[in-house]
Tab-separated table of C-alpha atoms and ligand atoms in Angstrom:
chain	number	residue	atom	x	y	z
A	1	UNK	CA	-9.221	-27.874	-16.129
A	2	UNK	CA	-12.783	-27.009	-17.254
A	3	UNK	CA	-12.122	-23.332	-16.601
A	4	UNK	CA	-14.543	-22.153	-19.234
A	5	UNK	CA	-17.231	-24.564	-18.375
A	6	UNK	CA	-16.958	-23.599	-14.677
A	7	UNK	CA	-17.167	-20.041	-15.552
A	8	UNK	CA	-20.277	-20.488	-17.744
A	9	UNK	CA	-22.011	-22.169	-14.685
A	10	UNK	CA	-20.772	-19.492	-12.321
A	11	UNK	CA	-22.228	-16.895	-14.761
A	12	UNK	CA	-25.593	-18.431	-14.644
A	13	UNK	CA	-25.587	-18.646	-10.763
A	14	UNK	CA	-24.677	-15.066	-10.486
A	15	UNK	CA	-27.124	-13.915	-13.071
A	16	UNK	CA	-29.818	-15.527	-10.930
A	17	UNK	CA	-29.013	-12.798	-8.225
A	18	UNK	CA	-28.803	-10.031	-10.847
A	19	UNK	CA	-25.021	-9.944	-11.153
A	20	UNK	CA	-23.304	-9.475	-14.465
A	21	UNK	CA	-20.135	-11.378	-14.060
A	22	UNK	CA	-18.249	-9.910	-17.060
A	23	UNK	CA	-18.899	-6.460	-15.871
A	24	UNK	CA	-17.590	-7.417	-12.441
A	25	UNK	CA	-14.349	-8.741	-13.936
A	26	UNK	CA	-13.882	-5.591	-15.991
A	27	UNK	CA	-14.378	-3.433	-12.936
A	28	UNK	CA	-12.094	-5.268	-10.656
A	29	UNK	CA	-9.610	-5.517	-13.329
A	30	UNK	CA	-9.422	-1.719	-13.638
A	31	UNK	CA	-8.810	-0.807	-10.024
A	32	UNK	CA	-5.152	0.009	-9.536
A	33	UNK	CA	-3.234	-1.886	-6.802
A	34	UNK	CA	-0.011	-0.124	-5.686
A	35	UNK	CA	2.511	-2.766	-4.972
A	36	UNK	CA	5.161	-1.758	-2.465
A	37	UNK	CA	8.754	-2.146	-3.762
A	38	UNK	CA	9.940	-2.749	-0.159
A	39	UNK	CA	8.561	-6.292	0.134
A	40	UNK	CA	11.474	-7.282	-2.257
A	41	UNK	CA	14.315	-6.235	-0.030
A	42	UNK	CA	13.048	-6.026	3.638
A	43	UNK	CA	12.839	-2.292	3.469
A	44	UNK	CA	16.507	-1.693	3.049
A	45	UNK	CA	16.892	0.320	-0.192
A	46	UNK	CA	19.886	1.125	-2.153
A	47	UNK	CA	21.509	3.993	-0.328
A	48	UNK	CA	24.832	2.104	0.353
A	49	UNK	CA	24.187	2.915	3.970
A	50	UNK	CA	25.366	1.053	7.041
A	51	UNK	CA	22.691	0.096	9.639
A	52	UNK	CA	19.289	-1.756	9.606
A	53	UNK	CA	15.751	-0.877	9.757
A	54	UNK	CA	14.679	1.458	12.464
A	55	UNK	CA	11.553	3.660	13.222
A	56	UNK	CA	9.548	1.081	15.225
A	57	UNK	CA	9.028	-1.285	12.208
A	58	UNK	CA	10.732	-4.502	11.795
A	59	UNK	CA	11.187	-7.398	9.205
A	60	UNK	CA	11.741	-10.804	10.585
A	61	UNK	CA	13.179	-13.895	8.885
A	62	UNK	CA	16.235	-14.429	6.716
A	63	UNK	CA	14.772	-16.306	3.749
A	64	UNK	CA	17.585	-16.396	1.093
A	65	UNK	CA	17.439	-14.370	-2.180
A	66	UNK	CA	16.810	-10.794	-0.980
A	67	UNK	CA	17.127	-8.264	-3.726
A	68	UNK	CA	20.341	-6.285	-3.073
A	69	UNK	CA	20.274	-3.857	-5.950
A	70	UNK	CA	17.884	-2.162	-8.388
A	71	UNK	CA	18.319	-4.651	-11.198
A	72	UNK	CA	17.371	-7.631	-8.846
A	73	UNK	CA	14.617	-5.782	-7.281
A	74	UNK	CA	13.122	-4.911	-10.646
A	75	UNK	CA	13.653	-8.443	-12.031
A	76	UNK	CA	11.885	-9.832	-8.958
A	77	UNK	CA	9.059	-7.473	-9.113
A	78	UNK	CA	8.623	-8.274	-12.928
A	79	UNK	CA	8.371	-11.976	-11.911
A	80	UNK	CA	5.839	-11.345	-9.280
A	81	UNK	CA	3.802	-9.003	-11.564
A	82	UNK	CA	3.607	-11.632	-14.222
A	83	UNK	CA	1.401	-13.713	-11.837
A	84	UNK	CA	-0.926	-10.875	-10.938
A	85	UNK	CA	-3.914	-9.857	-12.927
A	86	UNK	CA	-5.090	-6.317	-13.364
A	87	UNK	CA	-3.830	-2.695	-13.160
A	88	UNK	CA	-0.723	-2.245	-11.079
A	89	UNK	CA	1.459	0.524	-9.801
A	90	UNK	CA	4.797	0.455	-7.978
A	91	UNK	CA	5.089	2.207	-4.723
A	92	UNK	CA	8.784	3.542	-4.187
A	93	UNK	CA	10.506	5.000	-1.113
A	94	UNK	CA	13.163	7.623	-1.370
A	95	UNK	CA	15.827	5.030	-0.274
A	96	UNK	CA	15.117	3.194	-3.604
A	97	UNK	CA	17.190	5.768	-5.563
A	98	UNK	CA	19.280	4.982	-8.562
A	99	UNK	CA	22.650	6.209	-7.917
A	100	UNK	CA	26.238	4.789	-7.926
A	101	UNK	CA	27.355	7.091	-5.196
A	102	UNK	CA	25.848	7.701	-1.938
A	103	UNK	CA	23.403	10.722	-1.925
A	104	UNK	CA	22.435	12.396	1.321
A	105	UNK	CA	18.447	12.352	1.781
A	106	UNK	CA	18.437	15.961	1.516
A	107	UNK	CA	20.084	15.969	-1.849
A	108	UNK	CA	18.012	13.600	-3.820
A	109	UNK	CA	16.709	14.666	-7.095
A	110	UNK	CA	14.445	13.631	-9.863
A	111	UNK	CA	17.402	12.314	-11.879
A	112	UNK	CA	17.851	9.600	-9.238
A	113	UNK	CA	14.438	8.279	-10.153
A	114	UNK	CA	14.395	8.831	-13.881
A	115	UNK	CA	15.328	5.257	-14.544
A	116	UNK	CA	12.225	4.053	-12.464
A	117	UNK	CA	10.101	6.247	-14.626
A	118	UNK	CA	11.394	4.755	-17.759
A	119	UNK	CA	10.989	1.251	-16.336
A	120	UNK	CA	7.571	1.873	-15.210
A	121	UNK	CA	6.414	3.315	-18.558
A	122	UNK	CA	7.676	0.442	-20.474
A	123	UNK	CA	5.397	-1.817	-18.181
A	124	UNK	CA	2.434	0.438	-18.042
A	125	UNK	CA	2.780	0.691	-14.210
A	126	UNK	CA	1.905	3.900	-12.208
A	127	UNK	CA	4.284	4.960	-9.696
A	128	UNK	CA	3.687	6.302	-6.033
A	129	UNK	CA	6.339	7.771	-3.706
A	130	UNK	CA	7.386	8.138	0.019
A	131	UNK	CA	9.984	10.126	1.696
A	132	UNK	CA	11.858	7.944	3.942
A	133	UNK	CA	11.932	9.157	7.542
A	134	UNK	CA	13.438	6.102	9.414
A	135	UNK	CA	16.609	4.082	9.258
A	136	UNK	CA	19.044	6.938	9.458
A	137	UNK	CA	21.633	8.337	11.713
A	138	UNK	CA	20.263	11.837	11.125
A	139	UNK	CA	17.304	10.874	13.544
A	140	UNK	CA	17.916	12.063	16.895
A	141	UNK	CA	16.267	10.058	19.835
A	142	UNK	CA	14.156	8.338	17.318
A	143	UNK	CA	12.663	11.606	16.034
A	144	UNK	CA	12.502	13.322	12.694
A	145	UNK	CA	10.239	16.257	11.837
A	146	UNK	CA	8.998	16.504	15.546
A	147	UNK	CA	12.516	16.812	17.076
A	148	UNK	CA	12.897	19.765	19.464
A	149	UNK	CA	16.264	20.336	17.792
A	150	UNK	CA	15.583	22.596	15.002
A	151	UNK	CA	18.611	21.417	12.928
A	152	UNK	CA	17.208	17.796	13.087
A	153	UNK	CA	13.754	18.967	12.198
A	154	UNK	CA	15.049	21.084	9.285
A	155	UNK	CA	16.990	18.207	7.972
A	156	UNK	CA	13.884	16.066	7.636
A	157	UNK	CA	11.711	18.924	6.355
A	158	UNK	CA	14.373	19.350	3.624
A	159	UNK	CA	14.287	15.632	2.746
A	160	UNK	CA	10.290	15.670	2.589
A	161	UNK	CA	10.446	18.781	0.313
A	162	UNK	CA	12.914	17.093	-1.982
A	163	UNK	CA	10.820	13.848	-2.043
A	164	UNK	CA	7.580	15.832	-2.779
A	165	UNK	CA	9.465	17.670	-5.599
A	166	UNK	CA	10.463	14.387	-7.149
A	167	UNK	CA	6.993	12.875	-6.759
A	168	UNK	CA	5.602	15.984	-8.694
A	169	UNK	CA	8.295	15.457	-11.411
A	170	UNK	CA	7.513	11.802	-11.771
A	171	UNK	CA	3.803	12.683	-12.068
A	172	UNK	CA	4.630	15.081	-14.906
A	173	UNK	CA	6.892	12.619	-16.587
A	174	UNK	CA	4.247	9.873	-16.398
A	175	UNK	CA	1.300	12.265	-16.975
A	176	UNK	CA	-0.378	10.533	-14.019
A	177	UNK	CA	-1.067	11.262	-10.422
A	178	UNK	CA	1.535	9.958	-7.949
A	179	UNK	CA	0.296	9.513	-4.362
A	180	UNK	CA	2.990	10.516	-1.950
A	181	UNK	CA	2.719	9.255	1.583
A	182	UNK	CA	4.168	10.958	4.623
A	183	UNK	CA	4.905	8.657	7.634
A	184	UNK	CA	7.076	9.453	10.590
A	185	UNK	CA	7.852	6.990	13.398
A	186	UNK	CA	8.206	9.996	15.776
A	187	UNK	CA	7.106	9.148	19.349
A	188	UNK	CA	8.186	8.300	22.825
A	189	UNK	CA	9.001	5.076	24.395
A	190	UNK	CA	7.740	6.356	27.805
A	191	UNK	CA	5.014	8.682	28.799
A	192	UNK	CA	5.683	12.237	27.544
A	193	UNK	CA	4.706	15.392	29.530
A	194	UNK	CA	4.370	17.640	26.403
A	195	UNK	CA	2.206	15.900	23.833
A	196	UNK	CA	1.013	19.110	22.576
A	197	UNK	CA	4.359	20.369	21.733
A	198	UNK	CA	5.371	17.240	19.834
A	199	UNK	CA	2.191	17.464	17.870
A	200	UNK	CA	2.560	21.189	17.230
A	201	UNK	CA	5.872	20.521	15.770
A	202	UNK	CA	4.554	17.845	13.572
A	203	UNK	CA	1.723	20.099	12.275
A	204	UNK	CA	4.226	22.978	11.700
A	205	UNK	CA	6.742	20.768	9.928
A	206	UNK	CA	4.020	19.344	7.565
A	207	UNK	CA	2.845	22.870	6.890
A	208	UNK	CA	6.309	23.927	5.948
A	209	UNK	CA	6.923	20.973	3.797
A	210	UNK	CA	3.555	21.376	1.850
A	211	UNK	CA	3.963	25.213	1.423
A	212	UNK	CA	7.492	24.895	-0.033
A	213	UNK	CA	6.146	24.258	-3.595
A	214	UNK	CA	2.923	24.564	-5.521
A	215	UNK	CA	2.335	21.286	-7.225
A	216	UNK	CA	-0.604	20.631	-9.502
A	217	UNK	CA	-2.855	17.823	-7.866
A	218	UNK	CA	-2.986	16.233	-11.146
A	219	UNK	CA	0.686	15.184	-10.652
A	220	UNK	CA	0.994	14.705	-6.891
A	221	UNK	CA	-1.243	13.951	-3.965
A	222	UNK	CA	-0.057	14.261	-0.416
A	223	UNK	CA	-1.049	11.750	2.223
A	224	UNK	CA	-0.504	11.707	5.999
A	225	UNK	CA	-0.320	8.332	7.583
A	226	UNK	CA	-1.496	7.700	11.241
A	227	UNK	CA	-0.206	5.216	13.628
A	228	UNK	CA	-0.996	4.103	17.260
A	229	UNK	CA	2.339	2.894	18.304
A	230	UNK	CA	5.609	1.167	17.205
A	231	UNK	CA	8.354	-1.115	18.712
A	232	UNK	CA	10.278	1.303	21.028
A	233	UNK	CA	7.750	4.122	20.816
A	234	UNK	CA	4.964	2.312	22.791
A	235	UNK	CA	3.638	5.165	24.880
A	236	UNK	CA	3.099	7.940	22.295
A	237	UNK	CA	2.968	8.508	18.522
A	238	UNK	CA	2.723	12.126	17.354
A	239	UNK	CA	0.922	11.346	14.200
A	240	UNK	CA	-2.078	9.591	15.786
A	241	UNK	CA	-5.339	8.981	13.988
A	242	UNK	CA	-6.951	12.067	15.355
A	243	UNK	CA	-3.844	14.156	14.353
A	244	UNK	CA	-3.727	12.753	10.844
A	245	UNK	CA	-7.404	13.041	10.229
A	246	UNK	CA	-7.575	16.466	11.542
A	247	UNK	CA	-4.521	17.507	9.492
A	248	UNK	CA	-5.883	15.912	6.215
A	249	UNK	CA	-9.359	17.496	6.610
A	250	UNK	CA	-8.174	20.928	7.480
A	251	UNK	CA	-5.434	21.051	4.820
A	252	UNK	CA	-7.196	19.279	1.937
A	253	UNK	CA	-4.769	16.439	2.022
A	254	UNK	CA	-5.228	12.761	2.057
A	255	UNK	CA	-5.379	10.534	5.101
A	256	UNK	CA	-3.612	7.157	4.990
A	257	UNK	CA	-5.217	4.400	6.936
A	258	UNK	CA	-2.910	1.463	7.490
A	259	UNK	CA	-4.696	-1.665	8.516
A	260	UNK	CA	-1.931	-2.331	11.192
A	261	UNK	CA	-2.067	0.973	12.871
A	262	UNK	CA	-4.925	0.718	15.176
A	263	UNK	CA	-5.953	-1.007	18.440
A	264	UNK	CA	-6.308	-4.734	17.769
A	265	UNK	CA	-10.055	-4.903	17.635
A	266	UNK	CA	-10.355	-1.756	15.371
A	267	UNK	CA	-10.710	-2.263	11.659
A	268	UNK	CA	-10.192	0.200	8.930
A	269	UNK	CA	-13.092	-1.166	6.816
A	270	UNK	CA	-15.454	0.616	9.042
A	271	UNK	CA	-13.486	3.850	8.975
A	272	UNK	CA	-13.795	4.204	5.172
A	273	UNK	CA	-17.428	5.376	5.006
A	274	UNK	CA	-16.806	7.950	7.895
A	275	UNK	CA	-13.703	9.597	6.571
A	276	UNK	CA	-14.882	9.776	3.026
A	277	UNK	CA	-17.559	12.178	4.033
A	278	UNK	CA	-14.840	14.676	4.812
A	279	UNK	CA	-11.932	13.704	2.376
A	280	UNK	CA	-11.641	13.946	-1.345
A	281	UNK	CA	-9.198	11.061	-1.404
A	282	UNK	CA	-7.917	8.392	0.831
A	283	UNK	CA	-4.836	6.263	0.681
A	284	UNK	CA	-4.890	2.727	2.194
A	285	UNK	CA	-2.072	0.761	3.378
A	286	UNK	CA	-3.399	-2.773	3.274
A	287	UNK	CA	-1.571	-4.946	5.580
A	288	UNK	CA	-2.251	-7.643	8.229
A	289	UNK	CA	-1.451	-7.105	11.761
A	290	UNK	CA	-0.925	-10.199	13.811
A	291	UNK	CA	-1.181	-9.023	17.623
A	292	UNK	CA	0.854	-5.956	16.588
A	293	UNK	CA	1.701	-4.047	13.407
A	294	UNK	CA	3.524	-7.035	12.226
A	295	UNK	CA	2.943	-6.478	8.467
A	296	UNK	CA	2.217	-10.003	7.715
A	297	UNK	CA	1.294	-10.938	4.072
A	298	UNK	CA	-2.370	-10.101	3.486
A	299	UNK	CA	-4.686	-13.097	3.361
A	300	UNK	CA	-8.234	-13.177	1.925
A	301	UNK	CA	-9.679	-12.877	5.295
A	302	UNK	CA	-12.824	-11.076	6.384
A	303	UNK	CA	-11.283	-7.792	6.829
A	304	UNK	CA	-9.562	-7.706	3.510
A	305	UNK	CA	-12.912	-8.614	1.912
A	306	UNK	CA	-14.623	-5.918	4.035
A	307	UNK	CA	-12.208	-3.250	2.899
A	308	UNK	CA	-12.611	-4.137	-0.863
A	309	UNK	CA	-16.348	-4.242	-0.345
A	310	UNK	CA	-16.501	-0.888	1.374
A	311	UNK	CA	-14.487	0.751	-1.551
A	312	UNK	CA	-16.877	-0.780	-4.234
A	313	UNK	CA	-20.114	-0.199	-2.297
A	314	UNK	CA	-19.230	3.350	-1.814
A	315	UNK	CA	-18.305	3.750	-5.576
A	316	UNK	CA	-14.823	4.958	-4.129
A	317	UNK	CA	-12.788	3.259	-6.840
A	318	UNK	CA	-11.366	6.679	-8.091
A	319	UNK	CA	-10.969	8.279	-4.620
A	320	UNK	CA	-9.443	5.580	-2.563
A	321	UNK	CA	-5.914	4.650	-3.669
A	322	UNK	CA	-5.101	1.208	-2.653
A	323	UNK	CA	-1.488	0.645	-1.556
A	324	UNK	CA	-0.060	-2.516	0.025
A	325	UNK	CA	2.172	-2.342	3.073
A	326	UNK	CA	3.587	-5.559	4.359
A	327	UNK	CA	6.923	-7.221	4.482
A	328	UNK	CA	7.823	-10.761	5.201
A	329	UNK	CA	11.349	-11.976	5.181
A	330	UNK	CA	10.658	-15.440	6.359
A	331	UNK	CA	9.134	-16.835	3.090
A	332	UNK	CA	10.179	-16.505	-0.608
A	333	UNK	CA	9.499	-12.637	-1.324
A	334	UNK	CA	8.306	-12.908	-4.714
A	335	UNK	CA	5.702	-15.399	-3.404
A	336	UNK	CA	4.821	-12.810	-0.760
A	337	UNK	CA	4.121	-10.232	-3.259
A	338	UNK	CA	2.048	-12.607	-5.444
A	339	UNK	CA	0.091	-14.068	-2.537
A	340	UNK	CA	-0.848	-10.642	-1.084
A	341	UNK	CA	-1.591	-8.772	-4.360
A	342	UNK	CA	-3.671	-11.652	-5.696
A	343	UNK	CA	-5.607	-11.591	-2.523
A	344	UNK	CA	-6.256	-7.793	-2.859
A	345	UNK	CA	-7.590	-8.431	-6.442
A	346	UNK	CA	-9.564	-11.309	-5.354
A	347	UNK	CA	-11.243	-9.298	-2.755
A	348	UNK	CA	-12.048	-6.661	-5.214
A	349	UNK	CA	-13.423	-9.125	-7.702
A	350	UNK	CA	-15.632	-10.646	-4.839
A	351	UNK	CA	-16.777	-7.158	-3.974
A	352	UNK	CA	-17.714	-6.571	-7.614
A	353	UNK	CA	-19.767	-9.734	-7.596
A	354	UNK	CA	-22.121	-8.526	-4.871
A	355	UNK	CA	-25.744	-7.522	-5.715
A	356	UNK	CA	-25.133	-4.490	-3.716
A	357	UNK	CA	-28.275	-2.324	-4.970
A	358	UNK	CA	-30.528	-5.214	-3.991
A	359	UNK	CA	-28.943	-5.739	-0.562
A	360	UNK	CA	-29.143	-2.042	0.095
A	361	UNK	CA	-32.757	-1.943	-0.856
A	362	UNK	CA	-33.460	-4.844	1.575
A	363	UNK	CA	-31.750	-2.939	4.258
A	364	UNK	CA	-33.591	0.288	3.660
A	365	UNK	CA	-37.022	-1.631	3.732
A	366	UNK	CA	-35.986	-3.080	7.185
A	367	UNK	CA	-35.788	-6.500	5.694
A	368	UNK	CA	-32.781	-7.644	7.763
A	369	UNK	CA	-33.744	-11.364	7.547
A	370	UNK	CA	-33.267	-11.368	3.745
A	371	UNK	CA	-30.188	-9.258	4.044
A	372	UNK	CA	-28.434	-11.671	6.124
A	373	UNK	CA	-29.818	-14.696	4.153
A	374	UNK	CA	-28.396	-13.477	0.994
A	375	UNK	CA	-25.169	-12.269	2.471
A	376	UNK	CA	-24.544	-15.835	3.616
A	377	UNK	CA	-25.753	-17.623	0.555
A	378	UNK	CA	-23.391	-15.482	-1.437
A	379	UNK	CA	-20.372	-16.849	0.514
A	380	UNK	CA	-20.651	-20.297	-1.181
A	381	UNK	CA	-21.332	-18.930	-4.728
A	382	UNK	CA	-18.670	-20.161	-7.148
A	383	UNK	CA	-16.468	-17.028	-6.876
A	384	UNK	CA	-13.418	-19.328	-7.378
A	385	UNK	CA	-14.614	-20.128	-10.985
A	386	UNK	CA	-14.809	-16.610	-11.973
A	387	UNK	CA	-11.231	-15.799	-10.476
A	388	UNK	CA	-9.850	-18.681	-12.424
A	389	UNK	CA	-11.343	-17.662	-15.572
A	390	UNK	CA	-10.219	-14.035	-15.028
A	391	UNK	CA	-6.677	-15.203	-14.201
A	392	UNK	CA	-6.617	-17.517	-17.473
A	393	UNK	CA	-7.808	-14.548	-19.689
A	394	UNK	CA	-5.316	-12.228	-18.168
A	395	UNK	CA	-2.459	-14.666	-18.880
A	396	UNK	CA	-1.179	-14.983	-15.436
A	397	UNK	CA	-1.772	-18.852	-15.314
A	398	UNK	CA	-4.389	-20.760	-13.759
A	399	UNK	CA	-4.848	-21.428	-9.941
A	400	UNK	CA	-1.658	-22.455	-8.300
A	401	UNK	CA	0.431	-22.750	-11.457
A	402	UNK	CA	2.453	-19.728	-10.559
A	403	UNK	CA	3.956	-21.700	-7.378
A	404	UNK	CA	6.063	-23.930	-9.407
A	405	UNK	CA	7.362	-20.958	-11.639
A	406	UNK	CA	8.319	-19.078	-8.498
A	407	UNK	CA	10.080	-22.114	-7.235
A	408	UNK	CA	11.995	-22.428	-10.533
A	409	UNK	CA	13.075	-18.820	-10.222
A	410	UNK	CA	14.154	-19.396	-6.771
A	411	UNK	CA	16.254	-22.199	-8.015
A	412	UNK	CA	17.757	-20.577	-11.099
A	413	UNK	CA	18.021	-16.915	-9.703
A	414	UNK	CA	17.378	-16.329	-6.111
A	415	UNK	CA	19.543	-19.163	-4.647
A	416	UNK	CA	22.609	-17.901	-6.764
A	417	UNK	CA	22.607	-14.483	-5.041
B	1	RNT	C1	5.063	1.932	9.189
B	1	RNT	C2	4.189	2.472	8.074
B	1	RNT	C3	4.985	2.856	6.920
B	1	RNT	C4	5.899	1.877	6.335
B	1	RNT	C5	6.402	2.060	4.890
B	1	RNT	C6	7.608	1.302	4.629
B	1	RNT	O1	4.413	1.520	10.145
B	1	RNT	O2	3.167	1.552	7.925
B	1	RNT	O3	3.897	3.118	5.834
B	1	RNT	O4	5.546	0.510	6.539
B	1	RNT	O5	6.429	3.369	4.555
B	2	ZN	ZN1	1.914	1.881	6.274
């Protein structure tokens, strides 16, 4: 469908504004995107446990074909990944362990994740990790590491220490840096009277978790995720943004900015350049909140483009770790992975096609007229032609070709589950 020809024309147009399209493709292709395994099974995991998703997060929808075991999840991930160009990682949660028998969360070991390492290595995927501090009868009043009950706190601290150890072992086995994200739903439905005590307990628990073992940062980086509220914990969240930022800066940890964890008019794209002044590394959970932290599939909207642009403009490709965090159970889950991850990559490619140095020069000179004019002209430049060519060259099919293949997989595989 004239993909090469369109690309040649696009190349000429971008060259006229000083952009090298091939260099842009190579750069966008090399930026890793960590695909969250939990889109494939509605954040349930393989613990052989009774009970649904808790912790203020929710999947809605009952589209058929959910992955119910490791083999299915891996096959589905492979299918999705085959339609997504560029460098990919898989983001695992502790509940995605590989074990025939139930294992308590405090008893998990590296051996339960060894098969993931083998699988990821065969595919040249990186791995990221998360302790799972939700969906458990070991929570008390919805609390984990901030519980006033020391036994409850200790349980969750132990789980996080075990998770962190596993992450370090995965890093060593992969000879790569695993980014481990710590998220706690802990908060209160109604107005608390001792916010300080809850946050003190959170700080002390995190300190205990990270002090337990010295792990080379080459193999594992720890990130603390902030949140404003969750369903059932509307009045107070211990790990607020100020808490997490302060913790990360004072302890040399990573902050995790999740696009759905702020007030509705706040955007994380504007936070990147501020926090990067004080942090070595940052983890993003790219998501799409619709009225609340609804975790919709990310679309190529202004905010997604702004996030990617801020990463590229700042030269933060190595220091900002891009993770996706959404879960939609109302549509084909493989399509959800493909749509969202392709959009993240598209946004990165669009960002790499910007004549940033020129725009920044105009801004520094106070030439805001030309800055605006050029930014607007750019919007209708043939970005799609570059994307199509990149997809073709990457062997992931052209344009919407993947849709019919996902439909076929749904008919042949998913519908038989
Ligand atoms: C929840 C957080 C958290 C989870 C995942 C499953 O609001 O965003 O990151 O979504 O860990
Ligand atoms: Zn998140």
